[in-house]
XYZ file of C-alpha atoms in Angstrom:
319
model
C 129.504 141.586 68.726
C 128.843 144.857 66.928
C 127.486 144.714 63.874
C 126.679 147.790 60.818
C 125.063 146.727 57.787
C 125.166 149.790 55.316
C 122.101 149.734 53.162
C 120.383 151.768 50.659
C 117.683 151.567 48.046
C 113.699 151.558 48.371
C 111.252 149.796 50.771
C 111.144 146.381 48.882
C 115.421 146.426 48.539
C 115.108 146.804 52.256
C 112.487 144.011 53.066
C 114.167 141.641 51.146
C 117.366 141.879 53.274
C 115.741 141.079 56.543
C 116.138 137.199 55.965
C 120.047 138.194 55.936
C 119.395 140.228 58.884
C 117.285 137.399 60.680
C 120.445 134.929 59.989
C 122.927 137.552 62.133
C 120.210 138.001 64.901
C 119.962 134.208 64.995
C 123.536 134.049 65.038
C 124.111 136.768 67.815
C 121.123 137.283 69.332
C 122.646 139.664 72.258
C 124.613 141.531 69.716
C 124.128 145.193 68.481
C 123.155 145.200 64.899
C 122.925 148.768 63.440
C 121.709 149.931 59.766
C 123.223 153.008 58.215
C 120.515 153.511 55.732
C 117.278 155.013 55.563
C 115.320 155.570 58.993
C 111.797 155.918 57.831
C 112.195 152.650 55.817
C 114.663 150.780 58.644
C 111.990 151.863 61.722
C 109.899 148.530 60.579
C 112.714 146.597 61.788
C 114.281 148.997 64.587
C 113.802 147.610 68.318
C 111.119 145.289 66.020
C 113.755 142.069 66.401
C 115.905 142.576 63.754
C 117.940 146.026 64.364
C 118.780 147.932 67.310
C 119.402 151.150 65.752
C 119.422 153.350 62.681
C 121.835 156.157 61.067
C 120.948 158.281 58.292
C 123.037 157.568 55.535
C 122.090 161.329 54.090
C 124.680 162.878 55.942
C 127.265 165.144 54.193
C 130.424 164.084 55.421
C 129.892 160.551 54.391
C 130.032 161.656 50.534
C 134.069 161.429 51.255
C 133.837 158.276 51.181
C 133.486 157.817 47.367
C 136.427 160.182 46.601
C 139.750 158.753 46.443
C 142.310 160.065 49.027
C 139.710 162.111 50.862
C 139.896 163.357 54.330
C 137.367 161.456 56.073
C 135.631 162.950 58.946
C 137.059 161.852 62.273
C 133.285 160.727 63.684
C 132.873 158.875 60.635
C 136.037 157.109 60.828
C 135.457 156.577 64.584
C 132.033 155.551 64.154
C 132.449 152.876 61.554
C 135.768 151.610 63.241
C 133.964 151.007 66.275
C 131.786 148.051 64.310
C 133.183 144.148 64.495
C 131.627 143.706 60.957
C 130.849 145.868 58.319
C 128.227 144.250 55.680
C 128.207 146.836 52.878
C 125.527 146.818 49.752
C 126.847 149.981 48.457
C 127.074 150.543 44.575
C 130.868 150.858 44.552
C 132.070 150.311 40.718
C 135.435 151.831 41.267
C 136.086 150.336 45.082
C 136.595 153.793 46.421
C 133.802 153.326 48.763
C 135.317 150.119 50.096
C 138.800 151.515 50.018
C 137.678 154.070 52.283
C 135.791 151.838 54.634
C 139.197 150.137 55.276
C 140.911 153.145 56.599
C 138.157 153.205 59.517
C 139.451 150.014 60.446
C 136.746 147.950 61.601
C 137.563 144.154 62.595
C 135.946 142.657 59.255
C 134.202 144.008 56.165
C 132.120 141.801 53.460
C 130.409 143.524 50.177
C 127.763 142.651 47.867
C 126.731 144.455 44.855
C 123.208 145.943 45.482
C 121.462 144.824 42.130
C 120.330 141.487 41.816
C 121.870 139.987 38.429
C 119.761 139.669 35.450
C 120.739 135.490 35.430
C 120.115 134.771 39.214
C 116.798 133.218 38.809
C 115.986 133.034 42.503
C 114.383 134.943 45.366
C 116.357 138.268 45.824
C 116.450 137.310 49.716
C 118.759 134.542 48.809
C 121.008 136.911 46.759
C 121.244 139.371 49.584
C 122.323 136.770 52.138
C 125.357 135.371 50.183
C 127.328 138.230 51.604
C 127.290 135.945 54.754
C 128.479 133.084 53.385
C 132.182 133.543 54.515
C 130.936 133.689 58.233
C 129.775 130.199 57.675
C 125.707 131.467 57.466
C 123.660 130.339 54.683
C 119.895 131.080 53.987
C 118.052 127.532 53.712
C 114.841 127.085 52.987
C 112.692 130.170 54.654
C 113.834 133.108 52.231
C 110.330 135.161 53.080
C 110.948 138.353 55.338
C 108.485 138.609 58.319
C 107.713 141.767 60.488
C 107.166 142.074 63.950
C 105.476 145.252 64.915
C 105.467 146.618 68.412
C 102.724 146.687 70.767
C 102.459 150.337 70.280
C 102.277 149.490 66.521
C 99.070 147.632 67.378
C 97.695 149.993 69.321
C 97.860 152.847 66.632
C 96.358 150.279 64.065
C 93.742 149.503 66.085
C 92.770 153.282 66.945
C 93.014 153.780 63.286
C 90.188 151.105 63.022
C 88.231 152.501 65.264
C 84.390 152.646 64.742
C 84.572 149.489 62.245
C 82.337 146.704 63.139
C 84.081 143.722 64.469
C 82.562 141.794 61.190
C 84.129 144.182 58.930
C 86.487 142.310 56.279
C 89.487 144.799 55.623
C 90.665 144.345 51.689
C 93.700 146.534 51.670
C 94.623 147.700 48.083
C 98.115 149.636 47.228
C 97.470 150.890 43.291
C 101.226 152.580 42.880
C 104.501 151.174 42.598
C 108.187 152.808 42.131
C 107.650 152.973 38.125
C 104.523 153.451 35.938
C 105.400 150.578 33.698
C 104.441 148.418 36.945
C 100.944 150.045 37.500
C 97.796 148.417 36.440
C 95.380 151.121 34.743
C 93.763 153.318 37.768
C 90.412 152.710 35.769
C 90.669 148.915 35.933
C 91.479 149.380 39.651
C 88.018 151.420 40.577
C 86.427 148.745 38.182
C 87.603 145.842 40.302
C 86.485 148.066 43.715
C 83.178 148.151 42.627
C 83.073 144.626 41.875
C 84.650 143.365 45.159
C 81.893 145.317 47.040
C 79.137 144.457 45.104
C 79.714 140.531 45.763
C 81.523 140.488 48.898
C 79.662 140.913 52.231
C 80.958 143.101 54.690
C 83.708 144.454 52.968
C 85.609 147.832 53.425
C 88.414 148.625 51.086
C 91.750 150.183 52.819
C 93.121 152.506 50.364
C 96.949 152.584 50.945
C 98.715 155.597 49.706
C 102.047 156.603 49.747
C 103.941 159.908 48.951
C 104.130 159.072 45.148
C 100.787 157.725 44.926
C 98.612 160.910 45.317
C 97.445 160.938 41.981
C 96.199 157.596 41.893
C 94.788 157.676 45.261
C 92.769 160.311 44.553
C 90.983 159.188 41.546
C 89.920 156.111 43.541
C 88.596 158.213 46.604
C 86.585 160.104 43.751
C 85.697 157.154 42.243
C 84.893 154.886 45.548
C 83.331 157.978 47.171
C 79.995 156.050 47.954
C 81.741 152.877 48.909
C 82.719 151.563 52.533
C 86.388 153.050 52.085
C 89.503 153.966 54.758
C 92.323 155.878 53.254
C 95.690 154.903 54.852
C 97.450 157.912 53.627
C 101.098 158.505 54.379
C 101.191 156.057 57.565
C 104.523 155.358 59.355
C 105.561 151.787 58.244
C 105.271 150.244 61.322
C 101.859 151.283 61.555
C 101.050 150.504 58.458
C 102.545 146.750 58.914
C 100.289 146.132 61.828
C 97.088 147.538 59.921
C 98.144 145.059 57.278
C 98.190 142.430 59.834
C 94.405 142.878 60.537
C 93.414 142.620 56.315
C 91.836 139.629 55.069
C 93.235 140.004 51.636
C 95.842 142.395 49.973
C 95.702 143.519 46.224
C 98.941 145.357 44.787
C 101.892 145.432 42.029
C 105.605 144.727 42.245
C 106.089 147.334 44.716
C 107.354 147.650 48.643
C 104.383 147.418 49.802
C 103.494 144.436 49.062
C 106.448 143.227 50.426
C 105.393 145.009 53.200
C 102.089 143.290 53.109
C 103.515 139.865 52.735
C 105.732 140.336 55.286
C 103.213 141.830 58.145
C 101.482 138.365 58.409
C 102.465 135.008 56.962
C 98.909 133.809 56.119
C 97.745 136.848 54.741
C 96.575 136.229 51.269
C 98.391 138.253 48.495
C 97.333 139.098 44.553
C 100.479 141.157 43.040
C 100.304 142.242 39.305
C 103.163 141.696 37.899
C 104.408 143.793 34.610
C 108.117 143.640 33.356
C 109.873 142.695 36.326
C 110.577 138.818 36.942
C 108.111 137.406 40.352
C 110.874 134.519 40.390
C 113.299 137.115 41.899
C 111.145 139.896 43.002
C 107.794 138.545 44.075
C 107.696 137.663 47.927
C 108.604 133.835 48.275
C 105.945 132.343 50.511
C 102.648 130.768 49.890
C 99.587 132.531 49.625
C 101.264 135.087 47.119
C 99.290 134.833 43.798
C 101.280 136.428 41.097
C 99.405 137.867 37.776
C 100.702 138.790 34.819
C 99.538 140.255 31.697
C 99.818 138.259 27.837
C 102.245 141.556 26.755
C 102.236 144.253 29.237
C 100.235 144.554 32.419
C 97.250 146.117 30.708
C 96.391 143.407 28.959
C 95.547 141.798 32.545
C 91.420 141.986 32.560
C 89.467 142.963 35.731
C 87.698 139.428 35.526
C 91.090 137.692 36.275
C 91.769 139.737 39.228
C 88.605 139.529 40.712
C 88.380 135.944 39.852
C 91.108 135.038 42.278
C 90.577 137.718 44.487
C 86.810 136.226 44.894
C 88.307 133.047 45.112
C 90.706 134.172 48.548
C 87.820 135.463 50.069
C 85.583 132.231 49.848
C 83.124 133.802 47.065
C 81.557 132.446 43.995
C 82.642 135.213 41.165
C 79.491 136.105 39.266
């Protein structure tokens, strides 16, 4: 069985699609499952249980698939036609992409719109798994995503932490997200870090920085320059996953990295600060994920509120 999943979007979108991929892998454990998408994101799943390969969606000839009556690249037609099942999550309001997929003559094509409807009211993973219902595959109770870093990923994470005392408690913080309206004020993150280190013994902060987080991360590097601190800057996602497995607590926003942290280890305590998005849909749907929201906006969320739940998860009496 050869299966192609066509999946765009950001990191969080990819991770909430993993439960669907798990259904495929459980049904066809020896099948070839491949993603046409973003290699930097998909590498968390390639040769790590879910996927056998990834092919970049950012290739020029693929653009013809969005054009009516286009002359399609023969190599692309052969590639897509070589699959028994194609699952597409591409935005295709005019049906042009789907029509051109059919011209490639794969075994079967199933499609799903990439945007979760506003009225859905369930974890996003359930929406993306609906694509498999015509195959008799349904997501039962377990909608949480789970990642499986390789031994090489674990070795790289161990090397990153070389020099830390074995009793060190790693508290991971990601102060960014995909939108400014989803970010807690950076000054409040700075205050929270100080409060945690003042009362929690043997803690080192792990500051996670993605490519869009440079300004916020630099602010915290300066604010926390005298504190026990590690900077995880632009790490490959599989290594970051393995690193998060070693944390005792993660704090972040409604972001792809929060989904990554929740999927890295099923018992890692997560504190997720939510602004305008619906946590019923977008918070990682597993026990141990604690969502905090402000009264009107995320800016209304006080440091004391976040500190209280973080301290309780670290089994420290707040003061």
